[in-house]
PDB file of C-alpha atoms in Angstrom:
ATOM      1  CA  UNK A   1     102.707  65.442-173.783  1.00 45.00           C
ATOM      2  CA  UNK A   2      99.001  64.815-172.954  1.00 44.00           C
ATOM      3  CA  UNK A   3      98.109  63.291-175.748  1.00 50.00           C
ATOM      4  CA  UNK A   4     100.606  60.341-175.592  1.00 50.00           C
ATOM      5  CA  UNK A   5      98.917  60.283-171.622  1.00 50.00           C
ATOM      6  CA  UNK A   6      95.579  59.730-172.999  1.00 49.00           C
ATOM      7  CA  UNK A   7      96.342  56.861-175.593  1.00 52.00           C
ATOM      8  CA  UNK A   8      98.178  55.210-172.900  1.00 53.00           C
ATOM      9  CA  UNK A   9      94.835  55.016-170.282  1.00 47.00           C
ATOM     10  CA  UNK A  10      92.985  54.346-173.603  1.00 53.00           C
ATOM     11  CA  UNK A  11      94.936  50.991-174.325  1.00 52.00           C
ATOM     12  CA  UNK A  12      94.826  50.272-170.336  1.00 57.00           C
ATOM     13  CA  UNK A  13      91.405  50.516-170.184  1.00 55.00           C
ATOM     14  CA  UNK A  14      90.911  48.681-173.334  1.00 60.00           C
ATOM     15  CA  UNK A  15      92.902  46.138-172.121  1.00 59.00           C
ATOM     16  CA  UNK A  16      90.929  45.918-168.872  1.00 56.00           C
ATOM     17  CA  UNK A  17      87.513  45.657-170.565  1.00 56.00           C
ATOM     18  CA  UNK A  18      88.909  42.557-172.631  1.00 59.00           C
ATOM     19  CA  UNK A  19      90.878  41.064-169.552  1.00 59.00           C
ATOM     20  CA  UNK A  20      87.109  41.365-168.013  1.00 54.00           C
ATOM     21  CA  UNK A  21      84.985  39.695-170.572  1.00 56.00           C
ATOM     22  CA  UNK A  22      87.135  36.942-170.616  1.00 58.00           C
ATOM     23  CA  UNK A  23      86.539  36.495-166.844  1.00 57.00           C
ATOM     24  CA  UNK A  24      82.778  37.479-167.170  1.00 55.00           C
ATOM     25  CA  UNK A  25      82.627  34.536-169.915  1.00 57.00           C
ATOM     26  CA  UNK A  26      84.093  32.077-167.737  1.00 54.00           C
ATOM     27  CA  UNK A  27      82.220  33.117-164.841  1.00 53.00           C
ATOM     28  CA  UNK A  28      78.938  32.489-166.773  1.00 53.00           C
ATOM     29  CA  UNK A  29      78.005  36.571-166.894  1.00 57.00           C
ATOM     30  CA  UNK A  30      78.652  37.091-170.697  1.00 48.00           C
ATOM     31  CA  UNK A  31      77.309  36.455-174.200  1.00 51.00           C
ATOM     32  CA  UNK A  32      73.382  35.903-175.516  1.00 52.00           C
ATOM     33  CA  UNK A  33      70.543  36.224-173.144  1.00 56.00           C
ATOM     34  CA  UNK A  34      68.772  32.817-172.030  1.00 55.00           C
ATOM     35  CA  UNK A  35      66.832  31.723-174.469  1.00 58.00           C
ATOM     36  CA  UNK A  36      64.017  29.560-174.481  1.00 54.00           C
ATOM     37  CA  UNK A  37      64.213  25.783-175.891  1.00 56.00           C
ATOM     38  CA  UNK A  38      63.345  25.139-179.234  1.00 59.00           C
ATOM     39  CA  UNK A  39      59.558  23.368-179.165  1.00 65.00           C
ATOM     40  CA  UNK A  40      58.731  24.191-175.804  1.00 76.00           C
ATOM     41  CA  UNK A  41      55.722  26.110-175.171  1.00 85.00           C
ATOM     42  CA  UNK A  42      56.395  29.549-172.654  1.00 85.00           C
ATOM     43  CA  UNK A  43      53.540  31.108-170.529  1.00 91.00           C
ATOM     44  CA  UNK A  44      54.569  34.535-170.833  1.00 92.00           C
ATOM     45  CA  UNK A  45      51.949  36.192-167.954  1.00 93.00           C
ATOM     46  CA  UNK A  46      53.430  33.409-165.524  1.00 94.00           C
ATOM     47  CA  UNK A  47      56.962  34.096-166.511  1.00 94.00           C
ATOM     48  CA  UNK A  48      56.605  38.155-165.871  1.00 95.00           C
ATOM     49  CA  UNK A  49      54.967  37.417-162.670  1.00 95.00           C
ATOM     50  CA  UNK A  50      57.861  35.004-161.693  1.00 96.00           C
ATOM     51  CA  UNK A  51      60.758  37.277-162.730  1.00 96.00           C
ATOM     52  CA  UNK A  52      59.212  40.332-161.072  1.00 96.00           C
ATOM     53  CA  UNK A  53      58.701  38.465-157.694  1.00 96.00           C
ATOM     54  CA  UNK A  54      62.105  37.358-157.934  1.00 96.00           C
ATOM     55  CA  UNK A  55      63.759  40.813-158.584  1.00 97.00           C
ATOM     56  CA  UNK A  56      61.647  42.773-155.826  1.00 96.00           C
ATOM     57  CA  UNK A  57      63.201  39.451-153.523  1.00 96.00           C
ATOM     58  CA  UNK A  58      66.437  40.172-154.257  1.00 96.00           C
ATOM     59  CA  UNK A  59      66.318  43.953-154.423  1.00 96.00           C
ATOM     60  CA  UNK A  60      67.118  46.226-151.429  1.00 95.00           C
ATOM     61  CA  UNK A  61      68.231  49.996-150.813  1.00 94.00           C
ATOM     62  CA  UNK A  62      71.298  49.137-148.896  1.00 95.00           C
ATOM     63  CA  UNK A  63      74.449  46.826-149.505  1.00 95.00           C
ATOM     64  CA  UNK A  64      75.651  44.143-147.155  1.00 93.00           C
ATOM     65  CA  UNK A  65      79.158  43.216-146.362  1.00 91.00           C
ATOM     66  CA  UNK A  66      81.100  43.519-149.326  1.00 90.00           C
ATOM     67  CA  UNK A  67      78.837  44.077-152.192  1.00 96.00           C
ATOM     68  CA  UNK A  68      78.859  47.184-154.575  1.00 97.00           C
ATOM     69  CA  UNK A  69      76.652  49.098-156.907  1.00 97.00           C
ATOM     70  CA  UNK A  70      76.115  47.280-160.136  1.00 97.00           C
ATOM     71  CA  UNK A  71      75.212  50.097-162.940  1.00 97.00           C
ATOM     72  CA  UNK A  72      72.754  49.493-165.463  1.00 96.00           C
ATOM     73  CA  UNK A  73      71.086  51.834-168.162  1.00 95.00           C
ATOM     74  CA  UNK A  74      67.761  53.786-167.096  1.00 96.00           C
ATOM     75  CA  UNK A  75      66.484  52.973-170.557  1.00 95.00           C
ATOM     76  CA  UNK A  76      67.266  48.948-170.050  1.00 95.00           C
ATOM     77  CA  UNK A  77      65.458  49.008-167.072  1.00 95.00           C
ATOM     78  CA  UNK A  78      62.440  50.585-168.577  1.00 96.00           C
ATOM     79  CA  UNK A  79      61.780  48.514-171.065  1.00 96.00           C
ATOM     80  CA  UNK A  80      62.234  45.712-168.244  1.00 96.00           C
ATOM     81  CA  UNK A  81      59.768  47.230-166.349  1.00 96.00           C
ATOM     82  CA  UNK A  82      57.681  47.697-169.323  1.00 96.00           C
ATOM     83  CA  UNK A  83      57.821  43.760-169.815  1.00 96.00           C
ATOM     84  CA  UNK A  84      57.009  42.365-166.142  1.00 95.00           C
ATOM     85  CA  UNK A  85      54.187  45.377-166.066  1.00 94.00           C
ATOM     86  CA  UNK A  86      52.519  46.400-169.123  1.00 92.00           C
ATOM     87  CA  UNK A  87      53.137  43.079-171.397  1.00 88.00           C
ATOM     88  CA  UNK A  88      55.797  44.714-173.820  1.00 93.00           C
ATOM     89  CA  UNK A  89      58.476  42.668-175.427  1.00 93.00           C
ATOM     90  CA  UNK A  90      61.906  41.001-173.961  1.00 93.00           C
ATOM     91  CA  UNK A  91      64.412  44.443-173.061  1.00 93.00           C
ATOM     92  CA  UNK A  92      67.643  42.129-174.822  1.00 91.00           C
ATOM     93  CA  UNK A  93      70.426  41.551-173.529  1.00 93.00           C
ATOM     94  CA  UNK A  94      72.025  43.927-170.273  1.00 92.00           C
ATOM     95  CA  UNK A  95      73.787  47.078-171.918  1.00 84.00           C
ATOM     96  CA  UNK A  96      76.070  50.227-170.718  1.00 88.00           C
ATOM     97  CA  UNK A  97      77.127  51.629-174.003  1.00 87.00           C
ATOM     98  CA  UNK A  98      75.799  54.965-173.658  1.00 90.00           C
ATOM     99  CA  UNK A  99      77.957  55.485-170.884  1.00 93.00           C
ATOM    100  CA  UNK A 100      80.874  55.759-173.221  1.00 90.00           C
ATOM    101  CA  UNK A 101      81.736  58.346-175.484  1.00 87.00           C
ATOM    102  CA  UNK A 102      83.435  58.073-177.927  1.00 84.00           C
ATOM    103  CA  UNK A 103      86.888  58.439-176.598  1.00 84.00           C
ATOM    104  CA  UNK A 104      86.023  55.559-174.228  1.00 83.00           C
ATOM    105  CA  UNK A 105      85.646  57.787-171.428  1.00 89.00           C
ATOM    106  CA  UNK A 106      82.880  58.467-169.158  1.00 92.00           C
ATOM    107  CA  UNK A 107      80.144  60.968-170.334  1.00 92.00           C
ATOM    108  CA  UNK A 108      80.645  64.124-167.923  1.00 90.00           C
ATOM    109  CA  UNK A 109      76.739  64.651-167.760  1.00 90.00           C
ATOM    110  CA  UNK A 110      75.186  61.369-166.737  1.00 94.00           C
ATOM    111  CA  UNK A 111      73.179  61.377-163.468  1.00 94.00           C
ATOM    112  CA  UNK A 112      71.480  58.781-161.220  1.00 94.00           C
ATOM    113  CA  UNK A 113      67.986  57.521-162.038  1.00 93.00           C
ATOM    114  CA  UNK A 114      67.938  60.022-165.124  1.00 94.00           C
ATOM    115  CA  UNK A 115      71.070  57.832-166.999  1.00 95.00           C
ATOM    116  CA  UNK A 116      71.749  55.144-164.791  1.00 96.00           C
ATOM    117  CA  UNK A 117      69.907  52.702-161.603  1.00 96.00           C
ATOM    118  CA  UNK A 118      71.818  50.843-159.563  1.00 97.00           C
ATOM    119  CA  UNK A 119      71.266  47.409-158.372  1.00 97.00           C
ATOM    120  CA  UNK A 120      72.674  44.738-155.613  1.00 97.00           C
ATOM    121  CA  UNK A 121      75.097  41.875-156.802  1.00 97.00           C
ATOM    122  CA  UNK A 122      71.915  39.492-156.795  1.00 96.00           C
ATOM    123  CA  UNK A 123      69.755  41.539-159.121  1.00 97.00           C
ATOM    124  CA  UNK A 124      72.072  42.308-161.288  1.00 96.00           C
ATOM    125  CA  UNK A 125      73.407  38.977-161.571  1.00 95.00           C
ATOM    126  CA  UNK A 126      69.591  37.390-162.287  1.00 96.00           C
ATOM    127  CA  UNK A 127      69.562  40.229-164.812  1.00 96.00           C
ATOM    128  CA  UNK A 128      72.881  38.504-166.313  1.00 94.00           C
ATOM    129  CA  UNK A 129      71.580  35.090-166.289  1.00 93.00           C
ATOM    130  CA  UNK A 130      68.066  36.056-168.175  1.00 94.00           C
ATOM    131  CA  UNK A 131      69.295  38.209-170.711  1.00 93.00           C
ATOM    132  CA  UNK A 132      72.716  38.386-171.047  1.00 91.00           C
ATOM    133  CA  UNK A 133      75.196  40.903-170.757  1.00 88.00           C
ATOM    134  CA  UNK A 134      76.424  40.978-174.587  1.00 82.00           C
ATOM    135  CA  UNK A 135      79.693  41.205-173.877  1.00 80.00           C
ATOM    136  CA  UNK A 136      79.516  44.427-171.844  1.00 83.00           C
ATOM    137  CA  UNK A 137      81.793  44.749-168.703  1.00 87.00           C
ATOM    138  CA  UNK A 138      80.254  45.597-165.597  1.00 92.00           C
ATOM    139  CA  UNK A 139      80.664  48.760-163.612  1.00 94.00           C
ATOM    140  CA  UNK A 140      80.483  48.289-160.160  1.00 96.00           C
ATOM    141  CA  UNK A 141      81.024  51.448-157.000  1.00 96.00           C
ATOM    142  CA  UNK A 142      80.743  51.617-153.408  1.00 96.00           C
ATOM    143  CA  UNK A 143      78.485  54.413-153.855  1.00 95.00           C
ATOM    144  CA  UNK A 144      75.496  55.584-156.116  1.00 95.00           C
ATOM    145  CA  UNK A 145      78.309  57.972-158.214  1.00 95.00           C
ATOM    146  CA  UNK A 146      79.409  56.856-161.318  1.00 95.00           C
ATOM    147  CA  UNK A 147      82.299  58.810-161.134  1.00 95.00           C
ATOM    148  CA  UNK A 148      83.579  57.521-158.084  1.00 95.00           C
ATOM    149  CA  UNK A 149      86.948  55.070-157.652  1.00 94.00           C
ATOM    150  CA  UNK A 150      86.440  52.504-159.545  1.00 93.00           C
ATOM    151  CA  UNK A 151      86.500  48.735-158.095  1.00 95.00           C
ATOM    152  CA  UNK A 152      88.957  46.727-159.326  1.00 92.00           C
ATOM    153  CA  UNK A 153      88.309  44.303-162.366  1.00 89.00           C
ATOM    154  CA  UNK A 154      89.596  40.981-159.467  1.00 91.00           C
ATOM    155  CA  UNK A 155      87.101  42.257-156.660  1.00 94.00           C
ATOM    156  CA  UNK A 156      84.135  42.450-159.352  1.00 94.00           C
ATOM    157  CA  UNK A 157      84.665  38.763-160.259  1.00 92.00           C
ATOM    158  CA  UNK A 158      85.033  38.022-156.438  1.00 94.00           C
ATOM    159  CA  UNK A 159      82.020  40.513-155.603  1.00 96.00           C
ATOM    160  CA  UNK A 160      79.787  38.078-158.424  1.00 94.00           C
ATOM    161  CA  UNK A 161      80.850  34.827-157.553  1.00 93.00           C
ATOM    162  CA  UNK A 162      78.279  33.506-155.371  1.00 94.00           C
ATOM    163  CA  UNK A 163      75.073  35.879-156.908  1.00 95.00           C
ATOM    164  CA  UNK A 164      76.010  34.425-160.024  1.00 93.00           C
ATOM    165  CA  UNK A 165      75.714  30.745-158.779  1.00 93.00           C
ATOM    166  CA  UNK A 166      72.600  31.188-157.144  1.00 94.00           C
ATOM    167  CA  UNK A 167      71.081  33.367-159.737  1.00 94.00           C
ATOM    168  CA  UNK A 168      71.397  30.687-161.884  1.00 93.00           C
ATOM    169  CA  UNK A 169      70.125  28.043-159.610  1.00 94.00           C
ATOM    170  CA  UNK A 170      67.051  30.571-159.087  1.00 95.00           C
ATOM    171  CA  UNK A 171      66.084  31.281-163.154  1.00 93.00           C
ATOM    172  CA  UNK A 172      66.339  27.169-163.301  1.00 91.00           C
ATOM    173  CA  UNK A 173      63.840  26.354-160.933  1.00 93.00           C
ATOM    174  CA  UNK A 174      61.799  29.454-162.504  1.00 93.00           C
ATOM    175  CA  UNK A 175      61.707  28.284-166.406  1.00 91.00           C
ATOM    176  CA  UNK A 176      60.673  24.527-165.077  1.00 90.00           C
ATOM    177  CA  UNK A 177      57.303  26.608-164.203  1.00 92.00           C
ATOM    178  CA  UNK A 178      56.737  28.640-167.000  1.00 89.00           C
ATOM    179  CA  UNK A 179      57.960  26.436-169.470  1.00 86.00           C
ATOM    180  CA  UNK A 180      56.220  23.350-170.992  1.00 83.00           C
ATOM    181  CA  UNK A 181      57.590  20.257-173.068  1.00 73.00           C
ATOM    182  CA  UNK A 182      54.728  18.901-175.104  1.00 69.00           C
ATOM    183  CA  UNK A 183      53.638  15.593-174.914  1.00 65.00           C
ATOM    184  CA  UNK A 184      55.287  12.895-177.357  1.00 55.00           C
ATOM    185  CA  UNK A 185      53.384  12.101-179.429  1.00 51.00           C
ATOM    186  CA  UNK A 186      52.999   8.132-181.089  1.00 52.00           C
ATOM    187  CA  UNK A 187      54.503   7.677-183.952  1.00 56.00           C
ATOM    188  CA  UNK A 188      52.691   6.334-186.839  1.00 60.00           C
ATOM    189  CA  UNK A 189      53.542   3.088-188.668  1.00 60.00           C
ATOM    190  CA  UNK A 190      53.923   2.572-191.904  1.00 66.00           C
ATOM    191  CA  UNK A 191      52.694  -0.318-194.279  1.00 60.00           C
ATOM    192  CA  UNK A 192      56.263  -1.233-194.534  1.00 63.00           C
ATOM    193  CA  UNK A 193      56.807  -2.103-190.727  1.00 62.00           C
ATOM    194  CA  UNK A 194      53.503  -3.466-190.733  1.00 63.00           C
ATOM    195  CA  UNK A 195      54.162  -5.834-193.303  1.00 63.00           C
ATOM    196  CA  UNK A 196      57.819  -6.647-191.974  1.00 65.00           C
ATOM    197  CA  UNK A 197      57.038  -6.700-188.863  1.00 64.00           C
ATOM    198  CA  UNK A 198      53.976  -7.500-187.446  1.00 61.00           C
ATOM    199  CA  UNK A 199      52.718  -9.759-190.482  1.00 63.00           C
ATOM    200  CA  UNK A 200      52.280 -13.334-189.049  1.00 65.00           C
ATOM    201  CA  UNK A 201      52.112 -15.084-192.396  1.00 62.00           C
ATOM    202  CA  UNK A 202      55.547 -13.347-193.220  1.00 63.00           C
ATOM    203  CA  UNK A 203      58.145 -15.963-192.552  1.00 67.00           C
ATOM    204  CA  UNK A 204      55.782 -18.548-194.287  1.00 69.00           C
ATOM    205  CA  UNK A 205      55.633 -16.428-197.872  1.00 63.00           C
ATOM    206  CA  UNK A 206      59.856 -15.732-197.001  1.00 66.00           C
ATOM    207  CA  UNK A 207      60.413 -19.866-196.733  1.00 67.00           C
ATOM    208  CA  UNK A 208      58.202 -20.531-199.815  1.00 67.00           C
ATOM    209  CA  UNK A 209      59.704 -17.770-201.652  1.00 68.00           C
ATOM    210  CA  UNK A 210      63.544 -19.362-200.722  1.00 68.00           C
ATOM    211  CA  UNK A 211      63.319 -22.714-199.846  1.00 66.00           C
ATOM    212  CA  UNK A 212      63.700 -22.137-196.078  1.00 58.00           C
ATOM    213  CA  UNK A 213      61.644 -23.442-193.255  1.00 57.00           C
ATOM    214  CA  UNK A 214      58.186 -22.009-193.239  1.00 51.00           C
ATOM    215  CA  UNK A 215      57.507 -21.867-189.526  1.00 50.00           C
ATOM    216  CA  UNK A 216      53.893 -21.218-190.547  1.00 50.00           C
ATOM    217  CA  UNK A 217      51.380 -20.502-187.451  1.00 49.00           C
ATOM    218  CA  UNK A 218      49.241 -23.127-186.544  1.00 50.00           C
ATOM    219  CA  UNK A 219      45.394 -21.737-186.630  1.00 52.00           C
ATOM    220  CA  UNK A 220      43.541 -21.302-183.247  1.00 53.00           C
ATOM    221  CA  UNK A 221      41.078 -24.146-184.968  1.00 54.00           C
ATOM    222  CA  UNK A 222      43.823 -26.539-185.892  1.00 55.00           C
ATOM    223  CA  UNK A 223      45.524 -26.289-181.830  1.00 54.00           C
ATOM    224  CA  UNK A 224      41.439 -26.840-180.713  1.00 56.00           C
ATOM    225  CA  UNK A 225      41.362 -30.013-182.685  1.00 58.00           C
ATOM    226  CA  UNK A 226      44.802 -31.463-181.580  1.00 58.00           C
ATOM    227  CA  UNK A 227      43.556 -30.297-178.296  1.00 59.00           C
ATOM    228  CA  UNK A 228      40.512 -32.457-178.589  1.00 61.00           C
ATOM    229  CA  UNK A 229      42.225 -35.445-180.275  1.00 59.00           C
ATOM    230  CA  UNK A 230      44.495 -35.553-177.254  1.00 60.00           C
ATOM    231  CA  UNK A 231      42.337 -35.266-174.880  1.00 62.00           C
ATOM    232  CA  UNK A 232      39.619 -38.036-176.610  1.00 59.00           C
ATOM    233  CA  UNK A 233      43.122 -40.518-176.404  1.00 59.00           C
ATOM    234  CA  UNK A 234      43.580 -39.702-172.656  1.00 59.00           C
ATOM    235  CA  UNK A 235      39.935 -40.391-172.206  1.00 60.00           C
ATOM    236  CA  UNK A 236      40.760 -44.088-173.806  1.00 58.00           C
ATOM    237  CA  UNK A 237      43.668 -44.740-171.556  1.00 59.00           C
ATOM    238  CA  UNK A 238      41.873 -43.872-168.755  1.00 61.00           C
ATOM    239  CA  UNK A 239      39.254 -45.980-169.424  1.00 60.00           C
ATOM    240  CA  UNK A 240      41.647 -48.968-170.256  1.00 57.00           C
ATOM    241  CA  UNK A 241      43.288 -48.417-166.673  1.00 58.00           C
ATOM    242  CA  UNK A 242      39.748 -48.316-164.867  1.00 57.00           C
ATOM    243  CA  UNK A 243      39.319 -51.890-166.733  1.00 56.00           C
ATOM    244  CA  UNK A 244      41.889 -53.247-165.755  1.00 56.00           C
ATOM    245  CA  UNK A 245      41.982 -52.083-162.136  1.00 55.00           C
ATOM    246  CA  UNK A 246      38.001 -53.300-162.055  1.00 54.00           C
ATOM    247  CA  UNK A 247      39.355 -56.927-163.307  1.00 54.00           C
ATOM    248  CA  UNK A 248      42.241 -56.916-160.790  1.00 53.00           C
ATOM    249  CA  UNK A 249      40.173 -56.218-157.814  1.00 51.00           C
ATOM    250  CA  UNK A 250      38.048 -58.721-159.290  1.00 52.00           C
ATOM    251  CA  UNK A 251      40.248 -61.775-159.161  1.00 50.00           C
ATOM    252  CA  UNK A 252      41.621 -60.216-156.005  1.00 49.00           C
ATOM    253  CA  UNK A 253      38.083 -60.053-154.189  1.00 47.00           C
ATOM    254  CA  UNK A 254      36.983 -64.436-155.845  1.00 47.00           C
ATOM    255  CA  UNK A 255      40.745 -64.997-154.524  1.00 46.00           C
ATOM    256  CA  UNK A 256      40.056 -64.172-151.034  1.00 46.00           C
ATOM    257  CA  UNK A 257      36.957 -65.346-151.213  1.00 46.00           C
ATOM    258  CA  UNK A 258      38.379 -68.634-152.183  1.00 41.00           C
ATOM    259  CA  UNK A 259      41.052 -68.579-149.344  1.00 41.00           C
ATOM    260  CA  UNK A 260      38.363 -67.772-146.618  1.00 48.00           C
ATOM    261  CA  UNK A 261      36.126 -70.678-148.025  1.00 47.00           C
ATOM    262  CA  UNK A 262      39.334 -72.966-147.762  1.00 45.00           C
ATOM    263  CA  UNK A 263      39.678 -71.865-144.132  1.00 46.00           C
ATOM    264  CA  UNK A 264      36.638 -72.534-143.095  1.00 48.00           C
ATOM    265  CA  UNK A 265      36.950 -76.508-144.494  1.00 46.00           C
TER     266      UNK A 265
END
């Protein structure tokens, strides 16, 4: 009669933990960690410095109105701390697997800070956003016991909404100052464009070649010689007018001078 018990919770909780990752996935909390961009260049010291300053922020002994315990493995957060503290490699993503036996079931001998730390909402959903939870569901209590009631899987999603958003509004702003895009850099031409495009005797060669128009550029010389021969032919006409305004006000000055001399007979 037990047995049939026990299968039943089995598939219930199964059920539950898939229900869940489809919610975690659609509320941003599931799948690879966040990795870096391909070609960008990381500072590493600034990053650990950044993402430890921004967990001891967040982090706090008691829970506000609310919240819950988020569980996490001792050994994740070790090798977390071993990465903001002592330079040692990324921890991966956010696991809870040895939790579990095999039955799918609670260990009975797992204890606080030797098996398990628990973190706020905000912390544990920055943890989320760096490195992923690989598809594990969280486990969230009211208290520091694992074994206590658990929350249910709706309140979890509600408890995570808004450290979620912000978490990932907080990691944003971080990676724009520990990451670097290098400069573009100028592309070299080839003889080809050269030739095609930047060759001034080009369309010349293309109308000889075809037949076409040649459009061939006039020589800096050639436009200073038209230049000159223009200007030597508005020196002419000028001259010409000055003539011929000199003779005018010639025969205008004897005229008058005539007239006056008429007057005075």
């Amino acid at each position: 009669m037990m047995e049939p018990q026990r299968r039943r919770h089995s598939v219930d909780m199964e059920q539950d933990r898939e229900d869940m990752e489809i919610e975690m996935a659609e509320l941003g909390l599931s799948g690879a960690p966040n990795q870096h961009s391909t070609g960008v260049r990381v500072d590493m010291e600034l990053r650990r410095r950044l993402e430890r300053d921004l967990v001891l922020k967040h982090d706090s002994t008691t829970l506000k109105y609310k919240e819950a315990w988020f569980f996490i493995e001792t050994s994740w957060m070790e090798m977390w701390m071993n990465f903001v503290l002592h330079d040692g490699p990324l921890p991966g993503p956010i696991s809870n697997q040895s939790f579990y036996s095999t039955s799918n079931d609670f260990r009975k001998d797992l204890q606080v800070t030797k098996h398990y730390r628990c973190v706020n909402p905000r912390v544990y959903a920055i943890y989320a956003e760096l490195y992923g939870t690989g598809g594990a569901v969280p486990i969230a209590r009211y208290t520091l016991d694992l074994y206590a009631t658990p929350i249910l899987r709706d309140d979890v999603i509600e408890i995570l909404k808004l450290p979620e958003l912000s978490a990932r509004v907080a990691v944003s702003e971080m990676r724009e100052k520990y990451e670097e895009w290098p400069e573009d850099e100028p592309e070299s031409e080839s003889w080809w464009y050269r030739c095609c495009c930047r060759c001034d005797r080009l369309p010349t060669v293309l109308g000889r070649l075809f037949g076409g128009p040649t459009y061939a550029v006039v020589s800096t010389d050639d436009k200073k010689k038209k230049k000159s021969k223009k200007g030597k032919k508005k020196g002419k006409k000028r001259n010409k007018d000055d003539d011929t305004d000199s003779d005018s006000s010639d025969t205008e000055t004897e005229e008058t001078g005539l007239l006056a001399a008429r007057d005075d007979d």
